[in-house]
PDB file of C-alpha atoms in Angstrom:
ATOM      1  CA  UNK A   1       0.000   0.000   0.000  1.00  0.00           C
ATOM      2  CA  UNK A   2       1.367   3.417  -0.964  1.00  0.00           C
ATOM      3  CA  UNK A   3       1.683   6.158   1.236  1.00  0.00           C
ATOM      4  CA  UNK A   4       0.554   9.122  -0.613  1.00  0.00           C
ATOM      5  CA  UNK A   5       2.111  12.642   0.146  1.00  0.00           C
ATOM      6  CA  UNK A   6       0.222  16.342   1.357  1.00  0.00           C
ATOM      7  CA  UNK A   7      -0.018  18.408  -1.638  1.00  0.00           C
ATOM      8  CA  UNK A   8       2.857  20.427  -1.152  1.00  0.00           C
ATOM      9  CA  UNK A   9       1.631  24.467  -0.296  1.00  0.00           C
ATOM     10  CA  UNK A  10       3.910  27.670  -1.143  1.00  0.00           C
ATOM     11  CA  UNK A  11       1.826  29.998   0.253  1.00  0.00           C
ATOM     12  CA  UNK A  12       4.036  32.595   1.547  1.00  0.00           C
ATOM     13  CA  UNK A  13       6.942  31.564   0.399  1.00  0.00           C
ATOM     14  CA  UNK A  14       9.609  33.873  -1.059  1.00  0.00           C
ATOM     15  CA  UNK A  15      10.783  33.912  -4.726  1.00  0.00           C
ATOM     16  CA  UNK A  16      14.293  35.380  -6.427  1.00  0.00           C
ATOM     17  CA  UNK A  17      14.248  35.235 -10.333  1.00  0.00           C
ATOM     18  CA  UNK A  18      17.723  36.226 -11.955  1.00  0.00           C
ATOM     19  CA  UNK A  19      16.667  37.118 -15.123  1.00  0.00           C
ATOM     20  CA  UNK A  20      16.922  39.963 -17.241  1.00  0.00           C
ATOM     21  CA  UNK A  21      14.129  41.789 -17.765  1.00  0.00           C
ATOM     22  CA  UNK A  22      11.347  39.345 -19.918  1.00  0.00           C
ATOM     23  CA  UNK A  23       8.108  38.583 -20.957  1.00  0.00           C
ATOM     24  CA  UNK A  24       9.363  34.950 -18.956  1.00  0.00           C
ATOM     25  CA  UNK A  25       9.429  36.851 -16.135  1.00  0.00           C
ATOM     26  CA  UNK A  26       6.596  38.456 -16.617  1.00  0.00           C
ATOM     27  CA  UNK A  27       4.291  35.463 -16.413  1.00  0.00           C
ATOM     28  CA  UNK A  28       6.575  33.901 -13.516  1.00  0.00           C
ATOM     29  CA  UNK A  29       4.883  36.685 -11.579  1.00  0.00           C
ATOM     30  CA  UNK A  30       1.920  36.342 -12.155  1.00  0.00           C
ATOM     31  CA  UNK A  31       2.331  32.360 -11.504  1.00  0.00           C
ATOM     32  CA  UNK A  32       4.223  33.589  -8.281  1.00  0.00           C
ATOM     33  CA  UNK A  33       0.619  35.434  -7.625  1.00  0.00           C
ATOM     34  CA  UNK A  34      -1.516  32.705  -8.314  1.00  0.00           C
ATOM     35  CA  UNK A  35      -0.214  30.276  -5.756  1.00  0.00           C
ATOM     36  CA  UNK A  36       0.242  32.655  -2.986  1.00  0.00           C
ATOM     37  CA  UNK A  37       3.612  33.075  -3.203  1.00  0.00           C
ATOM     38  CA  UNK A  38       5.981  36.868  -3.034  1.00  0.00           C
ATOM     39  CA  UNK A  39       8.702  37.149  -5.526  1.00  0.00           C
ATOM     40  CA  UNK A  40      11.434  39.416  -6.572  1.00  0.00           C
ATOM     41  CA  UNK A  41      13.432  39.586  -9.498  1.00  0.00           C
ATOM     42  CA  UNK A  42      17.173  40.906 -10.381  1.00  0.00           C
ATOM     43  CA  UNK A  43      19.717  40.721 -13.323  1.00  0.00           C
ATOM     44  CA  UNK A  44      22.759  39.947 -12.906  1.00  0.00           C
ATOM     45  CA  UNK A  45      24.055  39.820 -10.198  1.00  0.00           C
ATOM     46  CA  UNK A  46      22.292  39.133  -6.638  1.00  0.00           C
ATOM     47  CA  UNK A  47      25.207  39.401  -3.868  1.00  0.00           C
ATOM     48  CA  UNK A  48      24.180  43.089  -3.657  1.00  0.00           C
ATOM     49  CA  UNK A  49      20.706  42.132  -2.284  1.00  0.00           C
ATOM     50  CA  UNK A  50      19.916  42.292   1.535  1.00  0.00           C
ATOM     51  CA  UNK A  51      18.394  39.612   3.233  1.00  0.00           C
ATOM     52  CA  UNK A  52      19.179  37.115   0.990  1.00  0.00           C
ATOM     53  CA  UNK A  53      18.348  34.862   3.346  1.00  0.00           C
ATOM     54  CA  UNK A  54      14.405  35.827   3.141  1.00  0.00           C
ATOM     55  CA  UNK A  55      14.191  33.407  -0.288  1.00  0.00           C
ATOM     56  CA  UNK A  56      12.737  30.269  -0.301  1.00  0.00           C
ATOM     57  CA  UNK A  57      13.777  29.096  -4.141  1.00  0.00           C
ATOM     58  CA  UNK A  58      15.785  30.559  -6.640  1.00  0.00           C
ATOM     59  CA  UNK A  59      15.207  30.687 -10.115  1.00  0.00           C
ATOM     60  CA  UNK A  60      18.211  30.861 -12.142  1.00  0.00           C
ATOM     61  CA  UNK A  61      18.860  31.783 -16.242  1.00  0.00           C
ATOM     62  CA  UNK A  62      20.556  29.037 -17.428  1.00  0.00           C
ATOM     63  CA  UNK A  63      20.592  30.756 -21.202  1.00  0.00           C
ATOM     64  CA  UNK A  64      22.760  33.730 -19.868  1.00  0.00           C
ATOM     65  CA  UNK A  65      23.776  32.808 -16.742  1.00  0.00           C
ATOM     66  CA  UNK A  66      27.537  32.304 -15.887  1.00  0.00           C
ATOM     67  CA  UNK A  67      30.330  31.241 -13.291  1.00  0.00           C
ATOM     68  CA  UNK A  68      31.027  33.368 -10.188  1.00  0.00           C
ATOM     69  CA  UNK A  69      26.888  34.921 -10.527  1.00  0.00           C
ATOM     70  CA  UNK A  70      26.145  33.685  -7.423  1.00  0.00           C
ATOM     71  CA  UNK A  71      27.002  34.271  -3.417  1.00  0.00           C
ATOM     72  CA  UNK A  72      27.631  30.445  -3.539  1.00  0.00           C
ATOM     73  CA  UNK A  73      29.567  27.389  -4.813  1.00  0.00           C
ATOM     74  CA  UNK A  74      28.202  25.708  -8.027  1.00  0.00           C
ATOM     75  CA  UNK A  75      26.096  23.089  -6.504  1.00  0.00           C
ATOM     76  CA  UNK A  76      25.728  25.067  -3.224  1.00  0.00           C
ATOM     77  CA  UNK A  77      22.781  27.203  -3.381  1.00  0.00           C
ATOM     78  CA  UNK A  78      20.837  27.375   0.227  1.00  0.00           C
ATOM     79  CA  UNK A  79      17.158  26.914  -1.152  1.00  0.00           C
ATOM     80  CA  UNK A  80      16.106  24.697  -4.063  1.00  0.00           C
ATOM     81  CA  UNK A  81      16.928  25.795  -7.073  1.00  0.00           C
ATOM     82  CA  UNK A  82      15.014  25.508 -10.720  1.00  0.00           C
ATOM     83  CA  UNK A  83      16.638  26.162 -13.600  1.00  0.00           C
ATOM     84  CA  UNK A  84      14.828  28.180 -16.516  1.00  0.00           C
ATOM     85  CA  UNK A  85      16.116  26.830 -19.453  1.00  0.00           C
ATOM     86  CA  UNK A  86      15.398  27.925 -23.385  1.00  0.00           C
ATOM     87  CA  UNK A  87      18.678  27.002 -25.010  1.00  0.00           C
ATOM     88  CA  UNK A  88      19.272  23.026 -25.143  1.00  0.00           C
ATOM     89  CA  UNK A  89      22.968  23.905 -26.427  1.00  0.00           C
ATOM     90  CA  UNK A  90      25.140  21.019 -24.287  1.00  0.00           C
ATOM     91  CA  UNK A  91      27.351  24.107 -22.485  1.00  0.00           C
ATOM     92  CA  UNK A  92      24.300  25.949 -21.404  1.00  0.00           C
ATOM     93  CA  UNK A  93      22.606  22.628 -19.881  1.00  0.00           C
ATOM     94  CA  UNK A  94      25.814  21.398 -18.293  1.00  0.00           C
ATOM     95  CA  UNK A  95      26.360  24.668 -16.982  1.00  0.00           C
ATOM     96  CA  UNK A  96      22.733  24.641 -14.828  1.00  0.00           C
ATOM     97  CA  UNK A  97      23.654  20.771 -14.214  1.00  0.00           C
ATOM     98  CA  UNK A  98      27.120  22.097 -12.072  1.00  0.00           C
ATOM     99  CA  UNK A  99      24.743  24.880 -10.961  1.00  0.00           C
ATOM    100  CA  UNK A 100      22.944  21.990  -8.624  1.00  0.00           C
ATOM    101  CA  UNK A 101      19.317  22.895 -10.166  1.00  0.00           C
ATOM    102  CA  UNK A 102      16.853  20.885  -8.643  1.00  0.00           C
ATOM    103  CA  UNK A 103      14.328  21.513 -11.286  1.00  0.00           C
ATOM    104  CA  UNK A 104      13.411  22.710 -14.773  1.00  0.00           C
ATOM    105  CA  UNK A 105      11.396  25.150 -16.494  1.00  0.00           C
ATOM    106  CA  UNK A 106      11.580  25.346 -20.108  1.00  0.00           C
ATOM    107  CA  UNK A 107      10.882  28.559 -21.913  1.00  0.00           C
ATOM    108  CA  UNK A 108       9.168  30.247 -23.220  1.00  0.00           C
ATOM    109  CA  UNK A 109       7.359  30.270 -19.967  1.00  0.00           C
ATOM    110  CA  UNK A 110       3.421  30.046 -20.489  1.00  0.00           C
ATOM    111  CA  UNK A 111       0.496  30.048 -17.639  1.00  0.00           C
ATOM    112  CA  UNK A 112       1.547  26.922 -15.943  1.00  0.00           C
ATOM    113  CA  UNK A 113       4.320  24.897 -15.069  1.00  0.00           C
ATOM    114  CA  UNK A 114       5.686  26.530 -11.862  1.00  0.00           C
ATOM    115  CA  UNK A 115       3.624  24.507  -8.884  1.00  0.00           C
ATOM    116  CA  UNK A 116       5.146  21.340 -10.634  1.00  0.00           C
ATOM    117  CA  UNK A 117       8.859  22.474 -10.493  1.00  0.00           C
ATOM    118  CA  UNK A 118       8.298  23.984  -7.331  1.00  0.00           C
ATOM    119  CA  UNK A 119       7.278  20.546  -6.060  1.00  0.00           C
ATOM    120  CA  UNK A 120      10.257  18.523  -7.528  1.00  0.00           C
ATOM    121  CA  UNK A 121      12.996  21.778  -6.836  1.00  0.00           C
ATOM    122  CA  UNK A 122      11.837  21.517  -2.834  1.00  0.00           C
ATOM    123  CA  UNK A 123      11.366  16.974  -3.028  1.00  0.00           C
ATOM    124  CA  UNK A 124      15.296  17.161  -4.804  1.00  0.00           C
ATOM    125  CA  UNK A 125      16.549  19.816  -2.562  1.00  0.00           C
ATOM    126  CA  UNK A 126      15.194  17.910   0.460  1.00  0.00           C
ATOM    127  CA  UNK A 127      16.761  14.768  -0.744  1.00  0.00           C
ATOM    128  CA  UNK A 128      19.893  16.274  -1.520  1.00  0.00           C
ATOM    129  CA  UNK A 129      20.450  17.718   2.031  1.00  0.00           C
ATOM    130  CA  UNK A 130      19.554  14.464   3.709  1.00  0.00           C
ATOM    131  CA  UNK A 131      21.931  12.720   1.948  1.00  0.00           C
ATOM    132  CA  UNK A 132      24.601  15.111   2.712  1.00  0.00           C
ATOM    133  CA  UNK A 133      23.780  15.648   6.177  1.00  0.00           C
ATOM    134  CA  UNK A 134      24.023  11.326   5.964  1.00  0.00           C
ATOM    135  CA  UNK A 135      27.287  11.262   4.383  1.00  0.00           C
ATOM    136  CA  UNK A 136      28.419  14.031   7.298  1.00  0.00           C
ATOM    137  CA  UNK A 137      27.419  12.081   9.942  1.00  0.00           C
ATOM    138  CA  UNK A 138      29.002   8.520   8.315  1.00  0.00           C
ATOM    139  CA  UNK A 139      32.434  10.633   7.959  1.00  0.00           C
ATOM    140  CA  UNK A 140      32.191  11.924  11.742  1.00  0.00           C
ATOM    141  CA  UNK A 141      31.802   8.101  12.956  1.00  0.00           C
ATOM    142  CA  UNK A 142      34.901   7.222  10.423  1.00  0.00           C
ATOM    143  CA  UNK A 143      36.749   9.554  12.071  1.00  0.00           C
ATOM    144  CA  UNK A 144      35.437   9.049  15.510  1.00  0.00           C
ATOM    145  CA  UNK A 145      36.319   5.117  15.015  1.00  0.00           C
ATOM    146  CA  UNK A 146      39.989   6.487  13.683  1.00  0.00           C
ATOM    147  CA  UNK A 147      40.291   8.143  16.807  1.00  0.00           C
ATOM    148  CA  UNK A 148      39.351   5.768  18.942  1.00  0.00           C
ATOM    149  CA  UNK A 149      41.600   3.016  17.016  1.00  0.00           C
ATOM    150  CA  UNK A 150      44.887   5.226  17.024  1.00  0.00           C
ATOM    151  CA  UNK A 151      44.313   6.499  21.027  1.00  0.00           C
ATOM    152  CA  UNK A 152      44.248   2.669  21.714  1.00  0.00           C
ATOM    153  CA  UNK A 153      47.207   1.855  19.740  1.00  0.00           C
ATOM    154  CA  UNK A 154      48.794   4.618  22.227  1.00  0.00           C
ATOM    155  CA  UNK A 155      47.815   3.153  25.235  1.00  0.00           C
ATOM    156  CA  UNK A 156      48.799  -0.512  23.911  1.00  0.00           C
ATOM    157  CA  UNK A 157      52.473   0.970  23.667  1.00  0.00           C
ATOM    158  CA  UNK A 158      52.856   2.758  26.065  1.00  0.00           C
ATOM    159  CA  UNK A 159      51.583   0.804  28.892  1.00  0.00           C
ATOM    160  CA  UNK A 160      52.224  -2.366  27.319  1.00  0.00           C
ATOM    161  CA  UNK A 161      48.695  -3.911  27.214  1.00  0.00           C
ATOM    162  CA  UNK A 162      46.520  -5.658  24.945  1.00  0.00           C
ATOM    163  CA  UNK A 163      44.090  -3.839  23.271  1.00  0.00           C
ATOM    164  CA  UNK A 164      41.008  -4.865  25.307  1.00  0.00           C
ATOM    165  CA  UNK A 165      42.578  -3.670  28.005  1.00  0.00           C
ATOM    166  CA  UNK A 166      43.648  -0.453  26.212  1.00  0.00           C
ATOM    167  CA  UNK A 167      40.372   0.411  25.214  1.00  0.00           C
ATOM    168  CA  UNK A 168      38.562  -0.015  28.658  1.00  0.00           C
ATOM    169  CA  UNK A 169      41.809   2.426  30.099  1.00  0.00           C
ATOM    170  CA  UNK A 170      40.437   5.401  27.486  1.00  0.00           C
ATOM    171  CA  UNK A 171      36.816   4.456  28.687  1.00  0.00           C
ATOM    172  CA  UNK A 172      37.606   4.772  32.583  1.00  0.00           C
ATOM    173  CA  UNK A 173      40.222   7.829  31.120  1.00  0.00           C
ATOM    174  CA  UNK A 174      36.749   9.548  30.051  1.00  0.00           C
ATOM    175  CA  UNK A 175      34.422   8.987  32.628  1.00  0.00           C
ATOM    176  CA  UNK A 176      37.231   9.982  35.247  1.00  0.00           C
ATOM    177  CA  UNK A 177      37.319  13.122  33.295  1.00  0.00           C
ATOM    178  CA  UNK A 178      33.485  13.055  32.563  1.00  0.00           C
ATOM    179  CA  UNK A 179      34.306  13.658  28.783  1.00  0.00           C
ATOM    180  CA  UNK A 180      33.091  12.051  25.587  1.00  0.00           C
ATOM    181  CA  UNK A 181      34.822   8.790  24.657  1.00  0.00           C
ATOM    182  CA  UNK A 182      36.026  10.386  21.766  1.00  0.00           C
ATOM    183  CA  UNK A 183      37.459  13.919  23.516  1.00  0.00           C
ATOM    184  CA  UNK A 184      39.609  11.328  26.060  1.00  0.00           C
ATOM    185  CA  UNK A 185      40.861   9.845  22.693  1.00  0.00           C
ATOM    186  CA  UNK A 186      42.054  13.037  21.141  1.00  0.00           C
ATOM    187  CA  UNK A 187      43.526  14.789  24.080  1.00  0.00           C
ATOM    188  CA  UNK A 188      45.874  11.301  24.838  1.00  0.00           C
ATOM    189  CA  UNK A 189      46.785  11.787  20.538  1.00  0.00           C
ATOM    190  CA  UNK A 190      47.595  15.410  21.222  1.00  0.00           C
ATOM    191  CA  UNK A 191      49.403  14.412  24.403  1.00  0.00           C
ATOM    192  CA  UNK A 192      51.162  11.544  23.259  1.00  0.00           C
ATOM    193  CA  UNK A 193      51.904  13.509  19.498  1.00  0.00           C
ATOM    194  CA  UNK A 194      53.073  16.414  21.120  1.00  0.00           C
ATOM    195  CA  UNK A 195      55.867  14.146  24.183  1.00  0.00           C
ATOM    196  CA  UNK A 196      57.260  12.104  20.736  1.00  0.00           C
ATOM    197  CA  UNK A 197      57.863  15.703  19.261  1.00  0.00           C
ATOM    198  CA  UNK A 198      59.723  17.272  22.511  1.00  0.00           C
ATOM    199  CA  UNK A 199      62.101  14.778  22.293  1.00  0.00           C
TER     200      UNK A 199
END
């Protein structure tokens, strides 16, 4: 049995169109207006703007937009990002691919289209921070695990102990000094890194 999803609502979200000056952007207003939602457009460049923050998606030119437009890495954009798109020339879509867009709109833009990209820009932007904030958190436990090896391996040497019994020192090391497992670990690295260097 499928689980089916809330229709997605924008109402009150915030809009930033970089586009020049168009009939496209014209009727991405009025779209904008239709579903409730504020929007704003500059050309070219958006840095200057205050609150930048304030935006909710981002609708980017991928016909004449270029490298270095944006207050952010290719890829890196804070909101979801849809890419308006009238030039299928393989440089112009490769350059809104590196861009990160999350979405498409072709143009000409017409009456409709928006709510759709909308949907899939915020579903792939969602998606997309998941997964990175999943790949974070696997890294942090590959280095916490590093850590933890490399503090043992000190304690195995120095003391002269097997590595059961090295591991269960760090853990009574930690509580003693009610810190994490993995603080007790890097402060007996730093310690032991910083003796072999005195010498």
């Amino acid at each position: 049995m499928s689980m089916s999803r809330p229709t997605p609502s924008f109402i009150g979200w915030r809009a930033l169109v970089v586009h020049k000056p168009h009939p496209n952007v014209d009727a991405l207003l009025l779209q904008f207006e239709r579903i409730g939602m504020a929007a704003s457009h500059c050309w070219p460049e958006i840095a200057d703007l205050p609150d930048l923050d304030q935006f909710n998606v981002v609708l980017i030119d991928a016909d004449m937009g270029y490298d270095g437009q944006f207050p952010w890495k290719p890829g890196e954009a804070p909101v979801p990002t849809i890419a308006l798109i009238g030039s299928e020339a393989p440089g112009r879509v490769s350059w809104a691919m590196n861009q990160g867009a999350d979405a498409q709109m072709l143009k000409p833009i017409g009456s409709a289209g928006l709510y759709s990209a909308l949907v899939a820009a915020s579903h792939a932007f969602a998606q997309r921070k998941a997964l990175l904030a999943e790949v974070a958190a696997l890294r942090a436990r590959l280095d916490s695990r590093e850590l933890l090896a490399e503090a043992t391996a000190v304690l195995m040497l120095r003391d002269n102990i097997s590595a059961k019994a090295a591991f269960q020192k760090l853990r009574l090391m930690a509580m003693a000094d009610r810190e994490t497992l993995e603080a007790a670990a890097e402060r007996l690295v730093n310690t032991f890194s910083e003796a072999r260097l005195a010498r």
